[in-house]
PDB file of C-alpha atoms in Angstrom:
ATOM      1  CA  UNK R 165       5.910 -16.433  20.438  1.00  0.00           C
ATOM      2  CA  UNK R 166       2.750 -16.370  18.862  1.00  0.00           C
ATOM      3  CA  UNK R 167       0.174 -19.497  18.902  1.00  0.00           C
ATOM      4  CA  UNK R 168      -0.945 -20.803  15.404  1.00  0.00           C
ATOM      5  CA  UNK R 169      -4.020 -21.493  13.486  1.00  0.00           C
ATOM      6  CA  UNK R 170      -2.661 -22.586   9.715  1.00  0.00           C
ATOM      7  CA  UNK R 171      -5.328 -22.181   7.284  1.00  0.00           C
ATOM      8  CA  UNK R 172      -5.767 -23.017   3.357  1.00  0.00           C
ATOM      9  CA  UNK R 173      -6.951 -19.457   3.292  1.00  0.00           C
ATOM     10  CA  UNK R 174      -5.657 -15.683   3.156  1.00  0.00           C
ATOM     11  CA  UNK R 175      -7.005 -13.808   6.225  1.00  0.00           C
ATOM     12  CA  UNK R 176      -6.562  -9.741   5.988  1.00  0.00           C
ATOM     13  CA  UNK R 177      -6.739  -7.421   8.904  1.00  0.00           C
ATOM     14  CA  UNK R 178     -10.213  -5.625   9.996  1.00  0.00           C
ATOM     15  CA  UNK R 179     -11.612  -9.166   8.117  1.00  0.00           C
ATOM     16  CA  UNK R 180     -14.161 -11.259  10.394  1.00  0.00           C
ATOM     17  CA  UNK R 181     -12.970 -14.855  10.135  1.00  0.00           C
ATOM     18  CA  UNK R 182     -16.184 -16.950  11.439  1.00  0.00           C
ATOM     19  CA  UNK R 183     -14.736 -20.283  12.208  1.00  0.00           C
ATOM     20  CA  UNK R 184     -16.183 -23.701  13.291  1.00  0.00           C
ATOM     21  CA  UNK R 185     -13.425 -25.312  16.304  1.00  0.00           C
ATOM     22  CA  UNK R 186     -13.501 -29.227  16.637  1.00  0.00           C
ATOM     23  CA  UNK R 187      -9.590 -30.253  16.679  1.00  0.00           C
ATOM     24  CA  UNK R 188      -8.806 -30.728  20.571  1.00  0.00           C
ATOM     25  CA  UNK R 189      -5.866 -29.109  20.154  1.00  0.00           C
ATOM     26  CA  UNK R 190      -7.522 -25.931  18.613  1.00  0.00           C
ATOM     27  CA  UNK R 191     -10.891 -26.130  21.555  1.00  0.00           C
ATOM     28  CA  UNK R 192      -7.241 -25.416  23.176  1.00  0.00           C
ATOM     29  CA  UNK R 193      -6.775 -22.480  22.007  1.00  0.00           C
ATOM     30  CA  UNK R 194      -9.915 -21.259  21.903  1.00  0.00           C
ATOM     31  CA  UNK R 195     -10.358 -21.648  25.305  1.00  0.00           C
ATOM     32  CA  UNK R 196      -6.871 -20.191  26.039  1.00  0.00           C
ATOM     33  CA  UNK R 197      -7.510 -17.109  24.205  1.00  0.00           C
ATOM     34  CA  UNK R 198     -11.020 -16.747  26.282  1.00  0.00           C
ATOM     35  CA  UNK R 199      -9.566 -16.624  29.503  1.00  0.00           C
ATOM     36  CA  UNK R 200      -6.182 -15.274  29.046  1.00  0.00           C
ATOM     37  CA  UNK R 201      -7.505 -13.064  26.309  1.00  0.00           C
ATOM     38  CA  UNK R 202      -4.178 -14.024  23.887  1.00  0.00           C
ATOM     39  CA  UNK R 203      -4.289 -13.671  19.803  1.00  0.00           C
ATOM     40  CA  UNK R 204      -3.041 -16.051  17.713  1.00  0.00           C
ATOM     41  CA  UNK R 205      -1.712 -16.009  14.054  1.00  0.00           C
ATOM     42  CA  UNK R 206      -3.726 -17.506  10.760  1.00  0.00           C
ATOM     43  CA  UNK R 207      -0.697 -18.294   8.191  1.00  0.00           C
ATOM     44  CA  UNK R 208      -2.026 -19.058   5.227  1.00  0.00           C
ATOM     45  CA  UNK R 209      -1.088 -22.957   4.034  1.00  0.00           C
ATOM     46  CA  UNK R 210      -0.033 -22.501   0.529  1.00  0.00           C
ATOM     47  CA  UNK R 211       2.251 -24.494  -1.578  1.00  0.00           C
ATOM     48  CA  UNK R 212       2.858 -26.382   1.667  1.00  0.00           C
ATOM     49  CA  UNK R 213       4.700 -23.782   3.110  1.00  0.00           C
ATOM     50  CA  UNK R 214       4.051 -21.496   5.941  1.00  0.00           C
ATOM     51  CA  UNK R 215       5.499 -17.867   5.692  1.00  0.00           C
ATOM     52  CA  UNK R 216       2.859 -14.995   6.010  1.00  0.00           C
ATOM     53  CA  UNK R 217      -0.319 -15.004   7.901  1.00  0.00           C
ATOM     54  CA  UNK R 218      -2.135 -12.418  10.241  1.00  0.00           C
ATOM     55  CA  UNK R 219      -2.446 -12.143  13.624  1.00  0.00           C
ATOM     56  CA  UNK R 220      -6.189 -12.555  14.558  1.00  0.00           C
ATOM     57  CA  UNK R 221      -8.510 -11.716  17.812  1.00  0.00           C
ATOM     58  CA  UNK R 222     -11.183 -13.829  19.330  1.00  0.00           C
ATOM     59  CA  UNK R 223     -14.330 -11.449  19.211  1.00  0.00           C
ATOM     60  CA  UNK R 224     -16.967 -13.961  20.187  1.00  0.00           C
ATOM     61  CA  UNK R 225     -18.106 -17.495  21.007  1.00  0.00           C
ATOM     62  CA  UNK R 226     -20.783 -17.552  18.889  1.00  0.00           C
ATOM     63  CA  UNK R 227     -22.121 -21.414  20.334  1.00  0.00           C
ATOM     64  CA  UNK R 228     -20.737 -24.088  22.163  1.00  0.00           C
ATOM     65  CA  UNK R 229     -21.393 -27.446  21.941  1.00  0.00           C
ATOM     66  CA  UNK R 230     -21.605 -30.642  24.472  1.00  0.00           C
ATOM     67  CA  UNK R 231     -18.613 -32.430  22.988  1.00  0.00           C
ATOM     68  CA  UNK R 232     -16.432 -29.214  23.268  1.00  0.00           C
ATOM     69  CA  UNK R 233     -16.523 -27.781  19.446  1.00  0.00           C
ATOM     70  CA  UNK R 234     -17.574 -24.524  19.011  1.00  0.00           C
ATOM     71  CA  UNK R 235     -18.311 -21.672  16.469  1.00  0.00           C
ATOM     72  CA  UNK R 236     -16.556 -18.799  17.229  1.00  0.00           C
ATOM     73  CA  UNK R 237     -16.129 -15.091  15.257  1.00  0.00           C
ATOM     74  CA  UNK R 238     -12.357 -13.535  15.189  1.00  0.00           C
ATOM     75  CA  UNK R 239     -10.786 -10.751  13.253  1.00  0.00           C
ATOM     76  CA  UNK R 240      -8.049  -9.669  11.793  1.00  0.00           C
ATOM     77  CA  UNK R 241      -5.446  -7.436  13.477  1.00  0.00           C
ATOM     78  CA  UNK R 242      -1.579  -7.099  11.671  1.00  0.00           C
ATOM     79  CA  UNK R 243       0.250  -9.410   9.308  1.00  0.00           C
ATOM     80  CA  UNK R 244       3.118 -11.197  10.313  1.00  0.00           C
ATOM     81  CA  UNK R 245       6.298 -13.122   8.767  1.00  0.00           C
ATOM     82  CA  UNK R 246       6.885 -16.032  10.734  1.00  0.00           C
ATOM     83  CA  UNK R 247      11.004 -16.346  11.254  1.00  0.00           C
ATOM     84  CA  UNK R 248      10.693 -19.837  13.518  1.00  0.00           C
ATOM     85  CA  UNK R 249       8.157 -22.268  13.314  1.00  0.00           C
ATOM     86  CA  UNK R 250       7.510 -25.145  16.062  1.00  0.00           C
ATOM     87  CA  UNK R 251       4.987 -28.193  15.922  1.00  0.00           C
ATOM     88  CA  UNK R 252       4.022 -26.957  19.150  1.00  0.00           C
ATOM     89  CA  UNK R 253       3.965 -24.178  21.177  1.00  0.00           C
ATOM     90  CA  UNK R 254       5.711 -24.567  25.013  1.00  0.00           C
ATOM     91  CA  UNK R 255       3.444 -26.692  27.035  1.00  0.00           C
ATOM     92  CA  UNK R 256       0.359 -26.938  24.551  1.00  0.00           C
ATOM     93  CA  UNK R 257      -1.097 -28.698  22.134  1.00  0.00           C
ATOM     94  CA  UNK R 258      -1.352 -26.461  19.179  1.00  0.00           C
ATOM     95  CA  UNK R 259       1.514 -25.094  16.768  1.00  0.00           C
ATOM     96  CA  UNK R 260       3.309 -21.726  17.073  1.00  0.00           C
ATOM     97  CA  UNK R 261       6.279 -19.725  16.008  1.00  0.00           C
ATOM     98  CA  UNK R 262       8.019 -16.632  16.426  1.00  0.00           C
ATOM     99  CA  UNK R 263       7.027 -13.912  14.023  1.00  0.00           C
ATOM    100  CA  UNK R 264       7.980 -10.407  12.527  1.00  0.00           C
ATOM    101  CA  UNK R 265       4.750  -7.972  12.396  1.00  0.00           C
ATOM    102  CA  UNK R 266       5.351  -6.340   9.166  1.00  0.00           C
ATOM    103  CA  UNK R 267       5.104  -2.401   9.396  1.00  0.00           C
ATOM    104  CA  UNK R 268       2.569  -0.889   6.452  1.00  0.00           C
ATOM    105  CA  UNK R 269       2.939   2.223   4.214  1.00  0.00           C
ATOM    106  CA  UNK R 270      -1.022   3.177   5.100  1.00  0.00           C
ATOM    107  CA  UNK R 271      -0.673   6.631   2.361  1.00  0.00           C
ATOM    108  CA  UNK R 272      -3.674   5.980   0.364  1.00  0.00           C
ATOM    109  CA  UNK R 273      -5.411   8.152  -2.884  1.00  0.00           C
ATOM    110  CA  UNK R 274      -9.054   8.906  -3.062  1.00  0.00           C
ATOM    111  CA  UNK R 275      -8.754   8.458  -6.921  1.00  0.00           C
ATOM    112  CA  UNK R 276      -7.390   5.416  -6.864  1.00  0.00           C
ATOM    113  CA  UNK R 277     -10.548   4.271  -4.776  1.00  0.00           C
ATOM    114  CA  UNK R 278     -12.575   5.837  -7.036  1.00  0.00           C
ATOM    115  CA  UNK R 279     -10.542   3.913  -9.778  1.00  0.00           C
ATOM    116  CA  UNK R 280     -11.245   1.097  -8.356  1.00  0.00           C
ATOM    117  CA  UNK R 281     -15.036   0.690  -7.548  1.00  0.00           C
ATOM    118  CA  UNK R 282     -15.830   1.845 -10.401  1.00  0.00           C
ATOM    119  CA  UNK R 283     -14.062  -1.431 -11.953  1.00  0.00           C
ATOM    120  CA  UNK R 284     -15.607  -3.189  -9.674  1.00  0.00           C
ATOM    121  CA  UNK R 285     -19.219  -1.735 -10.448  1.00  0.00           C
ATOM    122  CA  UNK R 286     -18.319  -2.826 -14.110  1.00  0.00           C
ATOM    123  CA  UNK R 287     -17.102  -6.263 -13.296  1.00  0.00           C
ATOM    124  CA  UNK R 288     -20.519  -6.901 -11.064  1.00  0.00           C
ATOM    125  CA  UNK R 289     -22.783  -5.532 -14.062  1.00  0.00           C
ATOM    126  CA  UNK R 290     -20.956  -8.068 -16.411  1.00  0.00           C
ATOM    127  CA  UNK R 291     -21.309 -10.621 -14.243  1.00  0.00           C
ATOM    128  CA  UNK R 292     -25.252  -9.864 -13.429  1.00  0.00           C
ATOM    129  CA  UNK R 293     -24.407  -9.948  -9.607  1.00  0.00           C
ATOM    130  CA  UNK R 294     -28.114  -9.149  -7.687  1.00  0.00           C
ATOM    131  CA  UNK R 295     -27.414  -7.117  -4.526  1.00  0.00           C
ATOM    132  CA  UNK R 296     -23.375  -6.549  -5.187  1.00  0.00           C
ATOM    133  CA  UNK R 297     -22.066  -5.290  -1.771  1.00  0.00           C
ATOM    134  CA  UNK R 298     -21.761  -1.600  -1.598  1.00  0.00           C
ATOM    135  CA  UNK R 299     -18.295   0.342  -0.559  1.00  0.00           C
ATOM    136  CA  UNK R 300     -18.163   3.641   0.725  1.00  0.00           C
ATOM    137  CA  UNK R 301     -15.260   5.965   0.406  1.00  0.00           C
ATOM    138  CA  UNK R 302     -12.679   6.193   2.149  1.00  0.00           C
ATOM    139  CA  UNK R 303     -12.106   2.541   2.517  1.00  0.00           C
ATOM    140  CA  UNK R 304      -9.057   0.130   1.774  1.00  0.00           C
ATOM    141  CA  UNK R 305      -8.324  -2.641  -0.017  1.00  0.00           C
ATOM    142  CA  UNK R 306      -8.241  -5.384   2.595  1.00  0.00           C
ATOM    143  CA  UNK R 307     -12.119  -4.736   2.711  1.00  0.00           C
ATOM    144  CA  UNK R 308     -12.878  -5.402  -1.398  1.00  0.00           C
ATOM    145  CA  UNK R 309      -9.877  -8.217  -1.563  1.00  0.00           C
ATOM    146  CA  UNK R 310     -12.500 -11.399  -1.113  1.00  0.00           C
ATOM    147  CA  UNK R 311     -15.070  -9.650  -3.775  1.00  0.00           C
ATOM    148  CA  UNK R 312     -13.169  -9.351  -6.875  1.00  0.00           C
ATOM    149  CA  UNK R 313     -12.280 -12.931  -8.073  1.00  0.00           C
ATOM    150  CA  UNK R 314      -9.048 -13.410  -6.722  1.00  0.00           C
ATOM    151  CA  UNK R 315      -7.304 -16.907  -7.238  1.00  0.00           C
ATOM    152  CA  UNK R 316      -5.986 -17.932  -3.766  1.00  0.00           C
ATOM    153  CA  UNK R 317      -2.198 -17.111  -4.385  1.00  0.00           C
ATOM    154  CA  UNK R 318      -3.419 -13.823  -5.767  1.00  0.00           C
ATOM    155  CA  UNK R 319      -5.072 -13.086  -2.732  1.00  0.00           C
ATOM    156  CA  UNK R 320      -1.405 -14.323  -1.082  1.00  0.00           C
ATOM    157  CA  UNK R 321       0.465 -11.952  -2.809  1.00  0.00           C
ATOM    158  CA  UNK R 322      -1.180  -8.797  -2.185  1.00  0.00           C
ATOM    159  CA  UNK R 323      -0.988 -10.074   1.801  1.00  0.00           C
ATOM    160  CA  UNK R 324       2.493  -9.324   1.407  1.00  0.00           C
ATOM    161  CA  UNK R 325       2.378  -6.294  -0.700  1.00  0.00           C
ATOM    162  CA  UNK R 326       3.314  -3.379   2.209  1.00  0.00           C
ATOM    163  CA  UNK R 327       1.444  -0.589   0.646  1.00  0.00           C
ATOM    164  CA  UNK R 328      -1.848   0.416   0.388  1.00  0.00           C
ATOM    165  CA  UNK R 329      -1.288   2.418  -3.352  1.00  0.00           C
ATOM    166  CA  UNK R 330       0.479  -0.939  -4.264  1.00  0.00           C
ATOM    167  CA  UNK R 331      -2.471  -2.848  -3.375  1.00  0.00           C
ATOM    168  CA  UNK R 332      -4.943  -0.704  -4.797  1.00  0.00           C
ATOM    169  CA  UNK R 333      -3.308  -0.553  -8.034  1.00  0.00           C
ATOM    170  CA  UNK R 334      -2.826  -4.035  -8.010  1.00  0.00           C
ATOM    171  CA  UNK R 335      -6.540  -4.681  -7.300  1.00  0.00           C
ATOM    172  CA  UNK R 336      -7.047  -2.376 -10.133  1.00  0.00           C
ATOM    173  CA  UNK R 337      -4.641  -4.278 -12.451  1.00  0.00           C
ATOM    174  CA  UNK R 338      -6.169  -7.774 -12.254  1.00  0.00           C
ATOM    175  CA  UNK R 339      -9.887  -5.927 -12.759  1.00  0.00           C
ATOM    176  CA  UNK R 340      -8.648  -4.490 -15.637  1.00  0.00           C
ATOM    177  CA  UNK R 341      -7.282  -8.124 -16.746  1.00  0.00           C
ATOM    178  CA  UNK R 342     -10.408  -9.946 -15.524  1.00  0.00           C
ATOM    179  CA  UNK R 343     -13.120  -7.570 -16.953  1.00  0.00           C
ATOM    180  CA  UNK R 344     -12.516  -7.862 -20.798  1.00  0.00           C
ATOM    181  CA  UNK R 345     -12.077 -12.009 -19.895  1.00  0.00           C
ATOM    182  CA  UNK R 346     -15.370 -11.595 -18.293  1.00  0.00           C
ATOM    183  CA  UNK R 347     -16.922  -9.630 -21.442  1.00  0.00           C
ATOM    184  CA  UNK R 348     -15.403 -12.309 -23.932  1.00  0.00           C
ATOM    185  CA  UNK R 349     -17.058 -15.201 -22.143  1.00  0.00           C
ATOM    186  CA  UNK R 350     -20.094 -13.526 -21.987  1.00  0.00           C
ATOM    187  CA  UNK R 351     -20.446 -13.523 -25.788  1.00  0.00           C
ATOM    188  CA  UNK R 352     -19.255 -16.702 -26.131  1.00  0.00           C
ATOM    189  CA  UNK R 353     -22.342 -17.348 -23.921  1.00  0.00           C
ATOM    190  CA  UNK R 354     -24.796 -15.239 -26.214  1.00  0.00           C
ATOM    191  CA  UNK R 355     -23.652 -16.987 -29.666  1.00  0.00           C
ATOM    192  CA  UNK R 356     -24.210 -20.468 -28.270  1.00  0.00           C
ATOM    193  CA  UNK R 357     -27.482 -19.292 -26.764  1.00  0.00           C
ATOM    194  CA  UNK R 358     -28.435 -18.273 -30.251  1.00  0.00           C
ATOM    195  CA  UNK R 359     -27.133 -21.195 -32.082  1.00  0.00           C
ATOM    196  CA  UNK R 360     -30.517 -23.359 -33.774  1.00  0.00           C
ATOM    197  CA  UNK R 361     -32.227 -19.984 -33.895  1.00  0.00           C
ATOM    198  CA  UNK R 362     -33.458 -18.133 -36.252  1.00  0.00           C
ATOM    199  CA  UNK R 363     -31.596 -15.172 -37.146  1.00  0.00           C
ATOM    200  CA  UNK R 364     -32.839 -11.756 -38.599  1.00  0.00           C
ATOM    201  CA  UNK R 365     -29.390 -10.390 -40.444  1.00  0.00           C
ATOM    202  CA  UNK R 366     -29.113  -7.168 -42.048  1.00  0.00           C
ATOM    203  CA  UNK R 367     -28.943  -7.120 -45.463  1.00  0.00           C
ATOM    204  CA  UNK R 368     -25.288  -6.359 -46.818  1.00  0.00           C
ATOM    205  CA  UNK R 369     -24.928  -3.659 -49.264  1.00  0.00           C
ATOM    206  CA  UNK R 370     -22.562  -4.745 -52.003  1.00  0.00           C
ATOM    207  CA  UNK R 371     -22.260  -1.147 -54.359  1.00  0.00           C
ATOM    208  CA  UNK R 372     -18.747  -0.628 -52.739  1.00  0.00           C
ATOM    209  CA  UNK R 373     -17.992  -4.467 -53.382  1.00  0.00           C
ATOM    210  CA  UNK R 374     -15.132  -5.313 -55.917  1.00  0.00           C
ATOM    211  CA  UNK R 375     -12.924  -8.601 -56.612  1.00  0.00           C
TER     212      UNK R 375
END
């Protein structure tokens, strides 16, 4: 049985999940994953339903604090679907629930990296981002997920998408949706900008002009 941590959020494996600990039944936890160096699982609470989460590793105790709380730093590991949920796990305070670790096609293609950044270069230069983060290839799509605009149930569904090519291409899909969106708006911008101005228009030539 694995212990629980439901979040509002999508968590992805290799991702550092920096978390601030003040329920007493999750200083629990905490402390029972610092001495008897256990992981726990991070389903993520959408549509009020728990289904697919990953399993996540304390790395550090970043501070504690007098009245127990604590920040602490974890990271992701594997994704799970949970098959049994319980309000609490034997003996403790906090949730758990006995999961399937979900088994991952990890077959990747270089172009479809390359495909993809350079979406993500255009969607940054639209946007006017200062400093964008920078990706190196090889890398995989857990590691872009958070910086491409994802709605939260996007970033649920490609949680449970099993392949890497599936996730790159469908990384690749909503930039291609979210890019010409982006453009659109930013014109919209530029024409109310310019509304009360004056304009210098080109003169229209009218020798071709018949009615």
């Amino acid at each position: 049985m694995l212990p629980l941590f439901p979040l509002q959020i999508v968590v992805y494996p290799g991702e550092h999940l920096p978390l601030h600990i003040f329920e007493e039944r999750y200083q629990q936890l905490i402390s029972d994953c610092e001495e008897e160096h256990i992981l726990f699982g991070v389903p993520a609470y959408i549509d009020k339903k728990l289904e697919y989460g990953t399993e996540v590793k304390l790395q550090k105790i970043a501070k504690k604090y007098p009245g127990g709380e604590s920040d602490v730093v974890c990271v992701g590991t594997r994704i799970f679907k949970i098959k049994n949920f319980y309000q609490q796990f034997p003996g403790k305070l906090y949730a758990g629930a006995e999961v399937e670790f979900l088994k991952d096609n990890d077959s990747s293609a270089e172009e479809l990296q390359e495909e993809l950044l350079k979406n993500i270069a255009v969607l940054y230069v639209e946007l006017t981002i200062d400093n964008p983060p920078v990706f190196d290839i090889p890398f995989i799509s857990y590691q872009v997920a958070h910086k491409v605009g994802l709605a939260l149930s996007q970033e649920y569904h490609l949680l449970k998408l099993r392949s890497e090519l599936e996730r790159l291409n469908y990384l690749i899909g909503h930039l291609k949706i979210t890019i010409p969106v982006v453009r659109e708006m930013n014109r919209a911008k530029e024409v109310i900008m310019m509304n009360g101005y004056f304009k210098n228009f080109d003169p229209l030539d009218f020798e071709d002009f018949k009615m």
